[in-house]
Coordinates of C-alpha atoms in Angstrom, one line a residue:
M1156 CA -19.4 5.8 19.4
T1157 CA -20.1 8.0 16.5
D1158 CA -17.0 10.7 17.2
P1159 CA -14.9 9.6 14.9
R1160 CA -11.2 12.0 16.5
V1161 CA -8.7 9.5 17.0
V1162 CA -6.1 10.6 19.5
M1163 CA -2.6 9.2 20.1
L1164 CA -0.9 8.6 23.3
V1165 CA 2.7 7.2 23.5
S1166 CA 4.5 6.9 27.1
R1167 CA 7.9 8.5 27.9
D1168 CA 10.6 5.7 26.5
V1169 CA 8.6 6.5 23.4
R1170 CA 10.7 9.4 21.1
I1171 CA 8.5 10.7 18.4
K1172 CA 10.8 12.0 15.8
T1173 CA 7.6 13.4 13.5
P1174 CA 4.4 14.6 15.1
A1175 CA 1.0 13.0 13.9
A1176 CA 0.4 13.9 10.5
I1177 CA -2.2 15.6 8.5
F1178 CA -3.6 13.7 6.2
I1179 CA -4.6 15.2 2.7
P1180 CA -7.7 17.4 3.6
G1181 CA -10.5 17.5 0.9
V1182 CA -10.0 14.3 0.2
L1183 CA -12.5 12.6 2.5
R1184 CA -14.5 14.9 4.6
D1185 CA -13.1 13.7 8.3
A1186 CA -9.9 11.5 6.9
A1187 CA -7.9 13.9 9.2
E1188 CA -10.4 12.9 12.0
R1189 CA -10.8 9.0 11.7
M1190 CA -6.7 8.4 10.9
V1191 CA -3.2 10.1 12.8
G1192 CA -0.4 9.1 11.8
A1193 CA 3.3 9.2 13.6
E1194 CA 6.9 8.6 12.8
V1195 CA 8.3 7.2 16.2
H1196 CA 11.8 5.3 17.9
V1197 CA 11.2 2.9 20.8
P1198 CA 14.0 1.6 22.5
H1199 CA 14.9 -2.2 21.8
V1200 CA 12.3 -1.6 18.9
G1201 CA 13.6 0.7 16.6
D1202 CA 12.2 3.6 14.2
L1203 CA 8.7 2.8 13.6
Q1204 CA 5.5 4.6 11.8
I1205 CA 2.3 4.1 13.5
V1206 CA -1.0 4.7 12.1
G1207 CA -4.3 5.4 14.0
V1208 CA -7.8 4.6 12.5
H1209 CA -11.4 4.6 13.6
F1210 CA -13.3 3.5 10.9
P1211 CA -16.8 4.4 10.3
D1212 CA -19.7 1.8 12.0
K1213 CA -21.8 -0.2 9.6
R1214 CA -24.4 1.4 11.1
N1215 CA -23.9 4.0 9.8
L1216 CA -21.9 3.5 6.6
P1217 CA -23.8 -0.3 6.1
E1218 CA -21.9 -3.0 3.6
G1219 CA -21.5 -1.1 -0.3
P1220 CA -20.0 1.1 -2.7
P1221 CA -20.1 4.0 -0.3
R1222 CA -18.6 2.5 3.1
E1223 CA -15.8 0.9 0.5
R1224 CA -15.1 4.5 -0.9
V1225 CA -14.7 5.5 2.2
V1226 CA -12.6 2.8 3.3
G1227 CA -10.3 2.3 0.6
T1228 CA -9.6 6.3 0.3
L1229 CA -8.8 6.0 3.8
S1230 CA -6.4 3.5 2.7
D1231 CA -4.6 4.9 0.1
Q1232 CA -4.0 8.2 2.4
M1233 CA -2.4 5.1 4.7
R1234 CA 0.0 4.4 1.8
F1235 CA 0.5 7.5 0.5
F1236 CA 2.0 8.0 4.9
W1237 CA 3.8 5.0 4.8
S1238 CA 7.8 4.9 3.8
G1239 CA 8.2 1.3 3.0
G1240 CA 9.3 0.5 6.4
P1241 CA 8.5 -0.9 9.2
L1242 CA 4.3 0.2 10.2
I1243 CA 2.3 -0.3 12.4
V1244 CA -1.6 -0.1 12.0
L1245 CA -4.8 -0.1 14.6
G1246 CA -7.3 0.9 15.9
D1247 CA -11.2 0.7 15.9
F1248 CA -12.1 -0.9 12.6
N1249 CA -15.3 -1.4 12.6
A1250 CA -14.7 -4.9 10.8
H1251 CA -13.7 -8.2 11.2
P1252 CA -10.4 -9.4 9.9
F1253 CA -12.2 -11.2 7.4
D1254 CA -13.6 -8.4 5.9
R1255 CA -13.7 -7.2 2.2
E1256 CA -12.1 -3.5 4.0
I1257 CA -9.3 -4.8 5.8
A1258 CA -9.2 -8.4 3.8
L1259 CA -9.4 -7.2 0.0
R1260 CA -6.2 -6.7 -2.7
T1261 CA -7.8 -3.5 -3.2
M1262 CA -8.7 -2.1 0.0
L1263 CA -6.5 -2.5 3.5
W1264 CA -4.9 -6.4 2.4
A1265 CA -4.2 -7.5 5.5
T1266 CA -2.8 -10.7 5.0
R1267 CA -3.7 -14.0 7.7
D1268 CA -0.6 -16.1 6.6
R1269 CA 2.5 -15.0 6.0
L1270 CA 4.0 -16.5 3.0
E1271 CA 1.3 -14.3 1.4
L1272 CA 3.9 -11.5 2.3
V1273 CA 6.7 -11.6 -0.4
E1274 CA 3.4 -10.7 -2.9
E1275 CA 3.0 -6.9 -4.3
R1276 CA 0.4 -5.7 -6.5
D1277 CA 0.2 -3.5 -9.2
P1278 CA -2.7 -0.8 -7.9
I1279 CA -4.0 -0.2 -11.0
P1280 CA -5.8 -3.1 -13.0
R1281 CA -4.6 -3.8 -16.2
E1282 CA -7.8 -3.7 -17.6
D1283 CA -8.2 -0.2 -16.8
A1284 CA -4.1 0.9 -18.1
G1285 CA -5.2 3.0 -21.4
M1286 CA -8.3 5.3 -19.2
P1287 CA -7.4 8.5 -17.3
I1288 CA -7.4 8.3 -13.9
F1289 CA -7.8 10.1 -11.0
H1290 CA -6.3 10.7 -8.3
Q1291 CA -5.6 13.0 -5.1
G1292 CA -7.1 16.0 -6.7
Q1293 CA -5.9 15.4 -10.1
T1294 CA -6.5 13.6 -13.7
Y1295 CA -3.6 11.7 -15.1
A1296 CA -3.5 10.8 -18.8
S1297 CA -2.5 7.0 -18.5
R1298 CA -0.5 5.0 -15.3
D1299 CA 2.7 5.5 -17.6
D1300 CA 2.1 9.2 -16.2
L1301 CA 2.4 7.9 -12.7
K1302 CA 5.3 5.8 -12.4
T1303 CA 6.7 8.7 -10.1
V1304 CA 3.8 9.4 -8.1
K1305 CA 4.5 7.2 -4.4
S1306 CA 1.1 5.9 -3.3
F1307 CA 0.6 4.4 -7.2
Q1308 CA 4.4 2.6 -6.1
K1309 CA 3.7 -1.5 -6.2
L1310 CA 1.7 -2.4 -3.2
K1311 CA 3.1 -4.9 -0.4
P1312 CA 0.4 -6.8 2.1
L1313 CA 0.0 -6.3 6.0
Y1314 CA 0.1 -9.0 8.2
N1315 CA -2.8 -8.8 10.3
P1316 CA -2.2 -11.1 13.9
M1317 CA -5.7 -10.6 15.1
W1318 CA -7.0 -14.0 12.9
R1319 CA -5.0 -16.2 15.8
W1320 CA -8.2 -15.0 18.1
L1321 CA -11.0 -16.1 15.8
G1322 CA -10.9 -19.9 16.7
E1323 CA -13.7 -21.2 19.4
R1324 CA -12.5 -20.4 22.8
H1325 CA -14.0 -20.6 26.3
A1326 CA -12.8 -18.3 28.2
H1327 CA -13.0 -14.2 28.2
P1328 CA -11.8 -12.7 26.3
R1329 CA -13.5 -13.5 23.3
G1330 CA -13.8 -10.5 21.0
T1331 CA -13.2 -7.0 21.9
Y1332 CA -16.5 -5.5 21.5
Y1333 CA -20.0 -7.4 22.4
R1334 CA -23.1 -7.1 20.7
K1335 CA -25.9 -9.2 21.4
H1336 CA -28.0 -8.4 18.1
D1337 CA -30.1 -10.7 15.7
D1338 CA -27.9 -9.4 12.8
S1339 CA -24.7 -10.4 14.8
I1340 CA -22.8 -12.8 12.9
V1341 CA -21.9 -13.5 16.6
T1342 CA -21.7 -11.8 19.6
W1343 CA -18.0 -11.3 20.9
Q1344 CA -16.4 -9.4 17.4
C1345 CA -12.9 -8.6 16.5
L1346 CA -13.4 -5.1 15.3
D1347 CA -10.3 -4.2 17.3
Q1348 CA -7.0 -5.2 15.2
I1349 CA -3.2 -4.3 15.2
L1350 CA -1.6 -4.7 11.4
V1351 CA 1.8 -4.8 10.9
S1352 CA 4.2 -4.7 7.5
P1353 CA 6.2 -7.2 6.5
D1354 CA 9.2 -6.8 8.0
L1355 CA 7.7 -6.7 11.8
A1356 CA 5.6 -10.0 11.0
E1357 CA 8.6 -12.2 12.3
R1358 CA 8.8 -10.0 15.3
V1359 CA 5.4 -10.8 16.4
E1360 CA 5.8 -12.5 19.9
R1361 CA 1.9 -12.5 20.4
V1362 CA -1.2 -10.2 20.4
D1363 CA -3.4 -9.7 23.3
I1364 CA -7.4 -8.6 23.9
L1365 CA -7.0 -7.0 27.2
D1366 CA -9.8 -8.3 29.7
R1367 CA -8.3 -6.0 33.0
L1368 CA -6.3 -3.0 33.4
G1369 CA -4.4 -3.6 36.2
P1370 CA -7.1 -4.5 39.1
Q1371 CA -9.8 -3.4 37.1
L1372 CA -11.7 -5.6 35.4
L1373 CA -13.2 -4.9 32.3
I1374 CA -15.3 -7.9 31.2
D1375 CA -18.2 -8.6 33.9
P1376 CA -17.5 -11.5 35.1
K1377 CA -21.6 -13.0 35.8
R1378 CA -23.1 -11.5 32.6
A1379 CA -19.9 -11.9 30.5
T1380 CA -20.8 -8.7 29.2
M1381 CA -18.1 -5.8 28.9
T1382 CA -18.5 -3.4 32.0
D1383 CA -18.4 0.0 29.9
I1384 CA -15.9 1.7 32.7
Y1385 CA -13.3 3.1 30.2
G1386 CA -15.0 2.5 26.9
D1387 CA -17.6 0.3 24.9
H1388 CA -14.6 -2.1 23.1
L1389 CA -11.3 -3.9 24.5
P1390 CA -7.6 -2.9 24.4
V1391 CA -5.5 -4.9 22.2
E1392 CA -1.9 -5.4 22.3
L1393 CA 1.2 -6.1 20.2
T1394 CA 4.5 -7.7 22.2
L1395 CA 7.6 -6.8 19.4
K1396 CA 10.4 -9.3 19.6
E1397 CA 13.2 -6.9 20.2
R1398 CA 16.1 -5.8 17.9
T1399 CA 19.3 -7.3 19.1
E1400 CA 21.7 -4.4 19.5
E1401 CA 23.9 -5.2 16.5
V1402 CA 21.4 -4.0 13.8
L1403 CA 19.9 -0.9 16.3
P1404 CA 20.4 1.9 14.2

């Protein structure tokens, strides 16, 4: 896909508390099209913030400093939107769970291991502490001037349950996107992912890649490739354990 626009659809029983967020314009040319966020209330689950993304295709923006600048900016926008409560980030990241833009501490910082979710990191390296900092269109003399800036508070990692899909599999689905090419690390790639905040990690019951929607198969059983009926990526589905009535708001 070359169109970066993200659309968020919700079922009738999900109540949108705030409309889709418009991320800060001018920071990145198409940031508002590559990312959309909303606050919702889901029965038996509670209040959530949801962010949908579509990161640039590596064929159009290969790995390197320009790509890391774009993804880093999108990551900053996501954290600026995040209030610190339950959060789900999902979409086409055009990257594997182990790639830099997903796993790096200075990018999305989505970890494989729940044991690491207790960590926090400083958004500014200590060695840069005394240097002027340019952020969101403003220049700050030092890190002391950023103490009250929301997006520069201590950062928490996200949990990425899609790592569960990276082992060898003998049956389909084996990934979310099929690309048989000489420069492909694997034929079936796990580019579409669902990330959650630390407070949701223990409530992740399962995460699935869907190879059918109702009676419609999304993978050709003879060629083991995508049918392209609904698109060139397979959908992913997250199942969360319900909250008990005692703790529901």
